[in-house]
Amino acid sequence: MRILFIACRVPYPPLRGDQVRCFHFLRILSKRHHVTLVTPVVAPINERIRQIIHQLCGRWLPIYKHLSQIITSLIRYPYSPLPLQVLYFYLPAFKKQIQSLLQKETFDVVHVQLARMAPIAEELYNIPKVLDFIDALSLNMRYRGLQTQGPLKWFFYLEAQRMAHYERHLTSLFDQLIVSSPFDQKIIGSCKTLHVVPNGVDTNEFPYIENERKDNLIIFTGRIGYFFNTQAAVYFATKVFPIVLQEVPSARFLIVGADPPRAVQRLANLPNIEVIGYVPRIHSYLSKATIAVSPAQIGTGIQNKVLEAMASGTPVVATSHVLKGIEAKDGEHLLVADDPYQMAYQVIRLLRDSALRYHLARNARQLVEKKYSWERAAAMLDRIYHLARAEKKHTQGDNSI
């Protein structure tokens, strides 16, 4: 199958959730299909990244966008029904280049990642189209509004309304659509062509390690610069960890991930807290930790950080928000806690109980192997491509009558 795969960002290095998903889909799909990747690019790409991208797929076509183009697009915001993030990532010039490509070459399906790039498919009528929402961006914006004060609060609410309307519109524009969790599927709306394709874990990159772990070492991972991860790190460090220290004075809390903002960097001034920042391989830290925490107060989609910890054999304490995207059971695959005292209790309990840690870790790894491999997710995506092609043939047949 010849696949035209359109993403809003270069998928390497895979630091953000959409980059991780894109990276692994390309890695697996390219083994059995010819994939052409198209992405906007805002800065020169070094040769090493170019080589990695070209190894991921059959061909990569970067479309360069300039600051002046972005500004011109954003100026349209007061007069356009489109969300700001769509205006920022997608530029009208992209559509012309894609249409020109389709006039020269034949593809079996177009895969568009995120609603941000969806306008590119507005006028593509004769080719099967699949959209990957990943998560409900409208809900993400609504949550940001709840957590923000001042003029930005008004902006996020407006953006949430625009995105919700746009997401509903897109369900009728594409032949098939996917999302990463049942919760986000419900938010976008009931639609027979909207399917759940979860994220996965590369279990070779995150092998199961049961022994050789540090004592009383708690870890939080992810791209720390992401708003909800920043919020979660500060919450655990200031509300939960002090309670833990009262009972386990030797406990340490590590915050590991790219782009920690100042609010997180300042946490290193607190007792027994280290802010590590970006590391080339998260597993090297996960494999040493006693437990991992996911104290997200709000969130959408599926938590990659939790799947990676579960795959690595690092038992997890998380809020119930995690269970919206992962089919894990409290007490069987992880421990759930939704307020500071309850979370501190579960963390202390797990630090002291090695048998419980082994129980959760083993069950969690089995769950990942059964339901959260990238190979399984890519196989589901493959079936959806075939559904999109069948749907397009059906509608074109109807139109010809």
mmCIF file of N, CA and C in Angstrom, residues 265-391:
data_model
loop_
_atom_site.group_PDB
_atom_site.id
_atom_site.type_symbol
_atom_site.label_atom_id
_atom_site.label_comp_id
_atom_site.label_asym_id
_atom_site.label_seq_id
_atom_site.Cartn_x
_atom_site.Cartn_y
_atom_site.Cartn_z
ATOM 1 N N GLN A 265 12.238 23.764 37.882
ATOM 2 C CA GLN A 265 13.651 23.848 38.256
ATOM 3 C C GLN A 265 13.810 24.296 39.703
ATOM 4 N N ARG A 266 12.936 25.198 40.161
ATOM 5 C CA ARG A 266 13.018 25.679 41.547
ATOM 6 C C ARG A 266 12.732 24.586 42.566
ATOM 7 N N LEU A 267 12.058 23.513 42.124
ATOM 8 C CA LEU A 267 11.756 22.418 43.047
ATOM 9 C C LEU A 267 13.031 21.730 43.548
ATOM 10 N N ALA A 268 14.131 21.868 42.801
ATOM 11 C CA ALA A 268 15.403 21.263 43.213
ATOM 12 C C ALA A 268 15.935 21.871 44.509
ATOM 13 N N ASN A 269 15.390 23.022 44.902
ATOM 14 C CA ASN A 269 15.793 23.641 46.157
ATOM 15 C C ASN A 269 15.125 22.986 47.372
ATOM 16 N N LEU A 270 14.127 22.158 47.117
ATOM 17 C CA LEU A 270 13.424 21.478 48.210
ATOM 18 C C LEU A 270 14.190 20.212 48.620
ATOM 19 N N PRO A 271 14.001 19.762 49.844
ATOM 20 C CA PRO A 271 14.754 18.591 50.322
ATOM 21 C C PRO A 271 14.494 17.339 49.493
ATOM 22 N N ASN A 272 15.574 16.655 49.136
ATOM 23 C CA ASN A 272 15.545 15.324 48.504
ATOM 24 C C ASN A 272 14.870 15.305 47.132
ATOM 25 N N ILE A 273 14.846 16.443 46.444
ATOM 26 C CA ILE A 273 14.262 16.506 45.099
ATOM 27 C C ILE A 273 15.362 16.862 44.098
ATOM 28 N N GLU A 274 15.415 16.118 42.981
ATOM 29 C CA GLU A 274 16.358 16.399 41.901
ATOM 30 C C GLU A 274 15.587 16.611 40.600
ATOM 31 N N VAL A 275 15.950 17.647 39.885
ATOM 32 C CA VAL A 275 15.369 17.909 38.563
ATOM 33 C C VAL A 275 16.441 17.562 37.539
ATOM 34 N N ILE A 276 16.262 16.457 36.846
ATOM 35 C CA ILE A 276 17.288 15.933 35.937
ATOM 36 C C ILE A 276 17.222 16.589 34.566
ATOM 37 N N GLY A 277 16.017 16.886 34.082
ATOM 38 C CA GLY A 277 15.864 17.421 32.730
ATOM 39 C C GLY A 277 15.923 16.324 31.678
ATOM 40 N N TYR A 278 16.309 16.714 30.467
ATOM 41 C CA TYR A 278 16.328 15.770 29.344
ATOM 42 C C TYR A 278 17.403 14.714 29.533
ATOM 43 N N VAL A 279 17.050 13.471 29.226
ATOM 44 C CA VAL A 279 18.027 12.375 29.191
ATOM 45 C C VAL A 279 17.819 11.603 27.889
ATOM 46 N N PRO A 280 18.884 11.059 27.302
ATOM 47 C CA PRO A 280 18.737 10.331 26.029
ATOM 48 C C PRO A 280 17.854 9.104 26.139
ATOM 49 N N ARG A 281 17.850 8.459 27.322
ATOM 50 C CA ARG A 281 17.099 7.209 27.462
ATOM 51 C C ARG A 281 16.414 7.174 28.822
ATOM 52 N N ILE A 282 15.112 7.344 28.824
ATOM 53 C CA ILE A 282 14.326 7.381 30.057
ATOM 54 C C ILE A 282 14.447 6.068 30.828
ATOM 55 N N HIS A 283 14.551 4.950 30.099
ATOM 56 C CA HIS A 283 14.568 3.642 30.758
ATOM 57 C C HIS A 283 15.728 3.502 31.733
ATOM 58 N N SER A 284 16.843 4.159 31.470
ATOM 59 C CA SER A 284 17.992 4.052 32.369
ATOM 60 C C SER A 284 17.660 4.606 33.751
ATOM 61 N N TYR A 285 16.701 5.504 33.846
ATOM 62 C CA TYR A 285 16.243 6.019 35.136
ATOM 63 C C TYR A 285 15.067 5.204 35.671
ATOM 64 N N LEU A 286 14.138 4.850 34.793
ATOM 65 C CA LEU A 286 12.997 4.039 35.232
ATOM 66 C C LEU A 286 13.456 2.709 35.834
ATOM 67 N N SER A 287 14.478 2.120 35.250
ATOM 68 C CA SER A 287 14.927 0.795 35.689
ATOM 69 C C SER A 287 15.600 0.819 37.057
ATOM 70 N N LYS A 288 15.966 2.008 37.537
ATOM 71 C CA LYS A 288 16.605 2.131 38.850
ATOM 72 C C LYS A 288 15.610 2.576 39.927
ATOM 73 N N ALA A 289 14.473 3.133 39.524
ATOM 74 C CA ALA A 289 13.529 3.701 40.482
ATOM 75 C C ALA A 289 12.772 2.618 41.243
ATOM 76 N N THR A 290 12.405 2.932 42.474
ATOM 77 C CA THR A 290 11.575 2.020 43.258
ATOM 78 C C THR A 290 10.146 2.045 42.747
ATOM 79 N N ILE A 291 9.623 3.249 42.540
ATOM 80 C CA ILE A 291 8.269 3.410 42.007
ATOM 81 C C ILE A 291 8.229 4.631 41.100
ATOM 82 N N ALA A 292 7.204 4.689 40.256
ATOM 83 C CA ALA A 292 6.933 5.859 39.418
ATOM 84 C C ALA A 292 5.597 6.453 39.827
ATOM 85 N N VAL A 293 5.479 7.763 39.708
ATOM 86 C CA VAL A 293 4.213 8.425 40.023
ATOM 87 C C VAL A 293 3.703 9.168 38.801
ATOM 88 N N SER A 294 2.397 9.211 38.679
ATOM 89 C CA SER A 294 1.729 9.995 37.637
ATOM 90 C C SER A 294 0.608 10.782 38.307
ATOM 91 N N PRO A 295 0.953 11.936 38.898
ATOM 92 C CA PRO A 295 -0.022 12.685 39.689
ATOM 93 C C PRO A 295 -0.816 13.706 38.884
ATOM 94 N N ALA A 296 -1.125 13.378 37.632
ATOM 95 C CA ALA A 296 -1.838 14.314 36.763
ATOM 96 C C ALA A 296 -3.172 14.722 37.376
ATOM 97 N N GLN A 297 -3.406 16.021 37.449
ATOM 98 C CA GLN A 297 -4.665 16.533 37.953
ATOM 99 C C GLN A 297 -5.725 16.592 36.864
ATOM 100 N N ILE A 298 -5.265 16.774 35.656
ATOM 101 C CA ILE A 298 -6.136 16.874 34.487
ATOM 102 C C ILE A 298 -5.331 16.338 33.306
ATOM 103 N N GLY A 299 -6.012 15.794 32.315
ATOM 104 C CA GLY A 299 -5.293 15.341 31.142
ATOM 105 C C GLY A 299 -6.201 14.678 30.134
ATOM 106 N N THR A 300 -5.677 14.494 28.940
ATOM 107 C CA THR A 300 -6.420 13.830 27.871
ATOM 108 C C THR A 300 -5.533 12.764 27.257
ATOM 109 N N GLY A 301 -6.132 11.955 26.392
ATOM 110 C CA GLY A 301 -5.350 10.949 25.681
ATOM 111 C C GLY A 301 -4.900 9.834 26.595
ATOM 112 N N ILE A 302 -3.768 9.259 26.237
ATOM 113 C CA ILE A 302 -3.230 8.112 26.957
ATOM 114 C C ILE A 302 -1.832 8.484 27.460
ATOM 115 N N GLN A 303 -1.524 8.119 28.688
ATOM 116 C CA GLN A 303 -0.284 8.541 29.333
ATOM 117 C C GLN A 303 0.876 7.614 28.941
ATOM 118 N N ASN A 304 1.713 8.077 27.991
ATOM 119 C CA ASN A 304 2.861 7.272 27.575
ATOM 120 C C ASN A 304 3.789 6.965 28.744
ATOM 121 N N LYS A 305 3.962 7.952 29.620
ATOM 122 C CA LYS A 305 4.887 7.784 30.749
ATOM 123 C C LYS A 305 4.479 6.609 31.634
ATOM 124 N N VAL A 306 3.169 6.399 31.770
ATOM 125 C CA VAL A 306 2.676 5.300 32.602
ATOM 126 C C VAL A 306 2.923 3.966 31.908
ATOM 127 N N LEU A 307 2.652 3.896 30.621
ATOM 128 C CA LEU A 307 2.910 2.664 29.872
ATOM 129 C C LEU A 307 4.393 2.304 29.907
ATOM 130 N N GLU A 308 5.260 3.311 29.792
ATOM 131 C CA GLU A 308 6.703 3.049 29.804
ATOM 132 C C GLU A 308 7.154 2.515 31.164
ATOM 133 N N ALA A 309 6.611 3.082 32.241
ATOM 134 C CA ALA A 309 6.944 2.590 33.580
ATOM 135 C C ALA A 309 6.435 1.165 33.770
ATOM 136 N N MET A 310 5.199 0.911 33.331
ATOM 137 C CA MET A 310 4.621 -0.424 33.466
ATOM 138 C C MET A 310 5.431 -1.452 32.686
ATOM 139 N N ALA A 311 5.885 -1.082 31.500
ATOM 140 C CA ALA A 311 6.690 -1.997 30.696
ATOM 141 C C ALA A 311 8.026 -2.283 31.371
ATOM 142 N N SER A 312 8.582 -1.278 32.038
ATOM 143 C CA SER A 312 9.916 -1.389 32.621
ATOM 144 C C SER A 312 9.949 -2.141 33.937
ATOM 145 N N GLY A 313 8.773 -2.453 34.487
ATOM 146 C CA GLY A 313 8.742 -3.126 35.775
ATOM 147 C C GLY A 313 8.769 -2.171 36.949
ATOM 148 N N THR A 314 8.461 -0.898 36.689
ATOM 149 C CA THR A 314 8.431 0.116 37.740
ATOM 150 C C THR A 314 6.994 0.300 38.200
ATOM 151 N N PRO A 315 6.634 -0.141 39.412
ATOM 152 C CA PRO A 315 5.247 -0.017 39.857
ATOM 153 C C PRO A 315 4.802 1.445 39.929
ATOM 154 N N VAL A 316 3.542 1.677 39.644
ATOM 155 C CA VAL A 316 3.023 3.031 39.445
ATOM 156 C C VAL A 316 1.961 3.380 40.485
ATOM 157 N N VAL A 317 2.043 4.625 40.985
ATOM 158 C CA VAL A 317 0.949 5.243 41.729
ATOM 159 C C VAL A 317 0.452 6.410 40.880
ATOM 160 N N ALA A 318 -0.836 6.441 40.580
ATOM 161 C CA ALA A 318 -1.368 7.433 39.645
ATOM 162 C C ALA A 318 -2.738 7.919 40.095
ATOM 163 N N THR A 319 -3.145 9.054 39.547
ATOM 164 C CA THR A 319 -4.510 9.526 39.764
ATOM 165 C C THR A 319 -5.459 8.783 38.833
ATOM 166 N N SER A 320 -6.734 8.898 39.096
ATOM 167 C CA SER A 320 -7.732 8.182 38.291
ATOM 168 C C SER A 320 -7.807 8.708 36.869
ATOM 169 N N HIS A 321 -7.239 9.878 36.595
ATOM 170 C CA HIS A 321 -7.225 10.388 35.220
ATOM 171 C C HIS A 321 -6.510 9.412 34.289
ATOM 172 N N VAL A 322 -5.527 8.703 34.828
ATOM 173 C CA VAL A 322 -4.775 7.738 34.017
ATOM 174 C C VAL A 322 -5.687 6.624 33.523
ATOM 175 N N LEU A 323 -6.645 6.225 34.345
ATOM 176 C CA LEU A 323 -7.516 5.102 34.000
ATOM 177 C C LEU A 323 -8.493 5.445 32.875
ATOM 178 N N LYS A 324 -8.594 6.734 32.517
ATOM 179 C CA LYS A 324 -9.450 7.106 31.396
ATOM 180 C C LYS A 324 -8.871 6.638 30.066
ATOM 181 N N GLY A 325 -7.546 6.435 30.035
ATOM 182 C CA GLY A 325 -6.914 6.047 28.777
ATOM 183 C C GLY A 325 -6.281 4.675 28.780
ATOM 184 N N ILE A 326 -6.074 4.088 29.958
ATOM 185 C CA ILE A 326 -5.390 2.795 30.064
ATOM 186 C C ILE A 326 -6.288 1.809 30.795
ATOM 187 N N GLU A 327 -6.408 0.609 30.265
ATOM 188 C CA GLU A 327 -7.271 -0.408 30.869
ATOM 189 C C GLU A 327 -6.556 -1.107 32.022
ATOM 190 N N ALA A 328 -6.149 -0.333 33.004
ATOM 191 C CA ALA A 328 -5.477 -0.875 34.181
ATOM 192 C C ALA A 328 -6.430 -0.869 35.363
ATOM 193 N N LYS A 329 -6.247 -1.810 36.284
ATOM 194 C CA LYS A 329 -7.112 -1.931 37.453
ATOM 195 C C LYS A 329 -6.343 -1.574 38.718
ATOM 196 N N ASP A 330 -6.988 -0.784 39.559
ATOM 197 C CA ASP A 330 -6.408 -0.404 40.833
ATOM 198 C C ASP A 330 -6.165 -1.654 41.683
ATOM 199 N N GLY A 331 -4.943 -1.785 42.191
ATOM 200 C CA GLY A 331 -4.604 -2.924 43.029
ATOM 201 C C GLY A 331 -4.105 -4.127 42.269
ATOM 202 N N GLU A 332 -4.304 -4.123 40.940
ATOM 203 C CA GLU A 332 -3.831 -5.245 40.120
ATOM 204 C C GLU A 332 -2.661 -4.836 39.234
ATOM 205 N N HIS A 333 -2.774 -3.655 38.597
ATOM 206 C CA HIS A 333 -1.714 -3.190 37.703
ATOM 207 C C HIS A 333 -1.001 -1.951 38.240
ATOM 208 N N LEU A 334 -1.669 -1.195 39.095
ATOM 209 C CA LEU A 334 -1.118 0.022 39.687
ATOM 210 C C LEU A 334 -1.963 0.386 40.901
ATOM 211 N N LEU A 335 -1.591 1.467 41.583
ATOM 212 C CA LEU A 335 -2.375 1.982 42.698
ATOM 213 C C LEU A 335 -2.897 3.360 42.335
ATOM 214 N N VAL A 336 -4.142 3.638 42.704
ATOM 215 C CA VAL A 336 -4.804 4.891 42.339
ATOM 216 C C VAL A 336 -5.035 5.735 43.581
ATOM 217 N N ALA A 337 -4.769 7.038 43.448
ATOM 218 C CA ALA A 337 -4.995 7.979 44.550
ATOM 219 C C ALA A 337 -5.276 9.359 43.968
ATOM 220 N N ASP A 338 -6.267 10.052 44.514
ATOM 221 C CA ASP A 338 -6.696 11.320 43.928
ATOM 222 C C ASP A 338 -6.578 12.545 44.833
ATOM 223 N N ASP A 339 -6.058 12.395 46.039
ATOM 224 C CA ASP A 339 -5.787 13.580 46.857
ATOM 225 C C ASP A 339 -4.405 13.412 47.475
ATOM 226 N N PRO A 340 -3.797 14.478 47.969
ATOM 227 C CA PRO A 340 -2.408 14.400 48.440
ATOM 228 C C PRO A 340 -2.181 13.355 49.526
ATOM 229 N N TYR A 341 -3.081 13.272 50.511
ATOM 230 C CA TYR A 341 -2.873 12.324 51.601
ATOM 231 C C TYR A 341 -3.035 10.883 51.138
ATOM 232 N N GLN A 342 -4.014 10.657 50.262
ATOM 233 C CA GLN A 342 -4.209 9.305 49.744
ATOM 234 C C GLN A 342 -3.020 8.883 48.879
ATOM 235 N N MET A 343 -2.528 9.830 48.061
ATOM 236 C CA MET A 343 -1.382 9.492 47.214
ATOM 237 C C MET A 343 -0.142 9.241 48.056
ATOM 238 N N ALA A 344 0.079 10.066 49.075
ATOM 239 C CA ALA A 344 1.227 9.851 49.951
ATOM 240 C C ALA A 344 1.130 8.487 50.635
ATOM 241 N N TYR A 345 -0.076 8.128 51.080
ATOM 242 C CA TYR A 345 -0.275 6.824 51.720
ATOM 243 C C TYR A 345 0.081 5.684 50.777
ATOM 244 N N GLN A 346 -0.384 5.765 49.527
ATOM 245 C CA GLN A 346 -0.109 4.701 48.568
ATOM 246 C C GLN A 346 1.372 4.632 48.216
ATOM 247 N N VAL A 347 2.028 5.788 48.115
ATOM 248 C CA VAL A 347 3.466 5.807 47.840
ATOM 249 C C VAL A 347 4.234 5.162 48.986
ATOM 250 N N ILE A 348 3.924 5.559 50.216
ATOM 251 C CA ILE A 348 4.598 4.993 51.392
ATOM 252 C C ILE A 348 4.358 3.481 51.475
ATOM 253 N N ARG A 349 3.117 3.100 51.247
ATOM 254 C CA ARG A 349 2.754 1.676 51.271
ATOM 255 C C ARG A 349 3.592 0.886 50.279
ATOM 256 N N LEU A 350 3.749 1.425 49.102
ATOM 257 C CA LEU A 350 4.471 0.717 48.046
ATOM 258 C C LEU A 350 5.981 0.708 48.305
ATOM 259 N N LEU A 351 6.506 1.793 48.850
ATOM 260 C CA LEU A 351 7.927 1.827 49.188
ATOM 261 C C LEU A 351 8.276 0.761 50.225
ATOM 262 N N ARG A 352 7.340 0.471 51.111
ATOM 263 C CA ARG A 352 7.604 -0.456 52.218
ATOM 264 C C ARG A 352 7.273 -1.917 51.903
ATOM 265 N N ASP A 353 6.520 -2.135 50.819
ATOM 266 C CA ASP A 353 6.004 -3.483 50.555
ATOM 267 C C ASP A 353 6.565 -4.013 49.233
ATOM 268 N N SER A 354 7.661 -4.742 49.306
ATOM 269 C CA SER A 354 8.289 -5.251 48.080
ATOM 270 C C SER A 354 7.417 -6.288 47.388
ATOM 271 N N ALA A 355 6.680 -7.092 48.146
ATOM 272 C CA ALA A 355 5.812 -8.102 47.532
ATOM 273 C C ALA A 355 4.734 -7.432 46.681
ATOM 274 N N LEU A 356 4.169 -6.333 47.167
ATOM 275 C CA LEU A 356 3.165 -5.601 46.398
ATOM 276 C C LEU A 356 3.789 -4.990 45.146
ATOM 277 N N ARG A 357 5.002 -4.484 45.291
ATOM 278 C CA ARG A 357 5.676 -3.914 44.122
ATOM 279 C C ARG A 357 5.849 -4.963 43.037
ATOM 280 N N TYR A 358 6.307 -6.166 43.408
ATOM 281 C CA TYR A 358 6.493 -7.230 42.419
ATOM 282 C C TYR A 358 5.162 -7.636 41.788
ATOM 283 N N HIS A 359 4.121 -7.719 42.607
ATOM 284 C CA HIS A 359 2.796 -8.094 42.123
ATOM 285 C C HIS A 359 2.309 -7.115 41.059
ATOM 286 N N LEU A 360 2.389 -5.828 41.362
ATOM 287 C CA LEU A 360 1.921 -4.803 40.413
ATOM 288 C C LEU A 360 2.796 -4.781 39.163
ATOM 289 N N ALA A 361 4.100 -4.862 39.353
ATOM 290 C CA ALA A 361 5.022 -4.766 38.219
ATOM 291 C C ALA A 361 4.813 -5.902 37.217
ATOM 292 N N ARG A 362 4.673 -7.119 37.731
ATOM 293 C CA ARG A 362 4.501 -8.261 36.833
ATOM 294 C C ARG A 362 3.174 -8.194 36.085
ATOM 295 N N ASN A 363 2.110 -7.853 36.795
ATOM 296 C CA ASN A 363 0.804 -7.737 36.145
ATOM 297 C C ASN A 363 0.790 -6.606 35.117
ATOM 298 N N ALA A 364 1.454 -5.507 35.455
ATOM 299 C CA ALA A 364 1.477 -4.362 34.543
ATOM 300 C C ALA A 364 2.227 -4.704 33.263
ATOM 301 N N ARG A 365 3.336 -5.395 33.389
ATOM 302 C CA ARG A 365 4.090 -5.788 32.197
ATOM 303 C C ARG A 365 3.258 -6.708 31.309
ATOM 304 N N GLN A 366 2.544 -7.641 31.890
ATOM 305 C CA GLN A 366 1.683 -8.538 31.112
ATOM 306 C C GLN A 366 0.601 -7.750 30.377
ATOM 307 N N LEU A 367 0.041 -6.739 31.053
ATOM 308 C CA LEU A 367 -0.984 -5.912 30.414
ATOM 309 C C LEU A 367 -0.408 -5.169 29.209
ATOM 310 N N VAL A 368 0.775 -4.607 29.369
ATOM 311 C CA VAL A 368 1.419 -3.890 28.265
ATOM 312 C C VAL A 368 1.656 -4.820 27.088
ATOM 313 N N GLU A 369 2.186 -6.018 27.366
ATOM 314 C CA GLU A 369 2.471 -6.967 26.281
ATOM 315 C C GLU A 369 1.198 -7.392 25.556
ATOM 316 N N LYS A 370 0.104 -7.476 26.303
ATOM 317 C CA LYS A 370 -1.155 -7.947 25.717
ATOM 318 C C LYS A 370 -1.874 -6.860 24.919
ATOM 319 N N LYS A 371 -1.870 -5.621 25.434
ATOM 320 C CA LYS A 371 -2.748 -4.596 24.837
ATOM 321 C C LYS A 371 -2.041 -3.335 24.350
ATOM 322 N N TYR A 372 -0.776 -3.135 24.737
ATOM 323 C CA TYR A 372 -0.164 -1.841 24.459
ATOM 324 C C TYR A 372 1.187 -1.941 23.767
ATOM 325 N N SER A 373 1.257 -2.804 22.766
ATOM 326 C CA SER A 373 2.452 -2.829 21.919
ATOM 327 C C SER A 373 2.190 -1.951 20.697
ATOM 328 N N TRP A 374 3.238 -1.333 20.180
ATOM 329 C CA TRP A 374 3.080 -0.528 18.965
ATOM 330 C C TRP A 374 2.730 -1.415 17.773
ATOM 331 N N GLU A 375 3.183 -2.666 17.790
ATOM 332 C CA GLU A 375 2.836 -3.580 16.702
ATOM 333 C C GLU A 375 1.330 -3.822 16.658
ATOM 334 N N ARG A 376 0.721 -4.002 17.823
ATOM 335 C CA ARG A 376 -0.731 -4.200 17.874
ATOM 336 C C ARG A 376 -1.454 -2.944 17.390
ATOM 337 N N ALA A 377 -0.987 -1.780 17.828
ATOM 338 C CA ALA A 377 -1.624 -0.523 17.413
ATOM 339 C C ALA A 377 -1.500 -0.320 15.906
ATOM 340 N N ALA A 378 -0.333 -0.619 15.350
ATOM 341 C CA ALA A 378 -0.129 -0.467 13.908
ATOM 342 C C ALA A 378 -0.992 -1.440 13.110
ATOM 343 N N ALA A 379 -1.196 -2.647 13.646
ATOM 344 C CA ALA A 379 -2.075 -3.611 12.973
ATOM 345 C C ALA A 379 -3.518 -3.100 12.961
ATOM 346 N N MET A 380 -3.948 -2.485 14.042
ATOM 347 C CA MET A 380 -5.286 -1.889 14.087
ATOM 348 C C MET A 380 -5.394 -0.763 13.064
ATOM 349 N N LEU A 381 -4.345 0.056 12.968
ATOM 350 C CA LEU A 381 -4.339 1.153 11.998
ATOM 351 C C LEU A 381 -4.398 0.613 10.579
ATOM 352 N N ASP A 382 -3.691 -0.465 10.322
ATOM 353 C CA ASP A 382 -3.706 -1.102 9.004
ATOM 354 C C ASP A 382 -5.136 -1.492 8.605
ATOM 355 N N ARG A 383 -5.875 -2.065 9.546
ATOM 356 C CA ARG A 383 -7.262 -2.462 9.263
ATOM 357 C C ARG A 383 -8.128 -1.239 8.967
ATOM 358 N N ILE A 384 -7.846 -0.134 9.643
ATOM 359 C CA ILE A 384 -8.627 1.082 9.425
ATOM 360 C C ILE A 384 -8.324 1.682 8.057
ATOM 361 N N TYR A 385 -7.088 1.565 7.598
ATOM 362 C CA TYR A 385 -6.774 1.984 6.229
ATOM 363 C C TYR A 385 -7.636 1.211 5.230
ATOM 364 N N HIS A 386 -7.770 -0.085 5.440
ATOM 365 C CA HIS A 386 -8.571 -0.905 4.529
ATOM 366 C C HIS A 386 -10.056 -0.528 4.623
ATOM 367 N N LEU A 387 -10.522 -0.193 5.823
ATOM 368 C CA LEU A 387 -11.907 0.288 5.966
ATOM 369 C C LEU A 387 -12.110 1.587 5.195
ATOM 370 N N ALA A 388 -11.137 2.481 5.279
ATOM 371 C CA ALA A 388 -11.241 3.762 4.570
ATOM 372 C C ALA A 388 -11.293 3.546 3.061
ATOM 373 N N ARG A 389 -10.497 2.625 2.578
ATOM 374 C CA ARG A 389 -10.504 2.342 1.137
ATOM 375 C C ARG A 389 -11.833 1.726 0.708
ATOM 376 N N ALA A 390 -12.350 0.833 1.547
ATOM 377 C CA ALA A 390 -13.644 0.223 1.229
ATOM 378 C C ALA A 390 -14.758 1.255 1.267
ATOM 379 N N GLU A 391 -14.705 2.167 2.249
ATOM 380 C CA GLU A 391 -15.718 3.219 2.355
ATOM 381 C C GLU A 391 -15.666 4.139 1.150
#
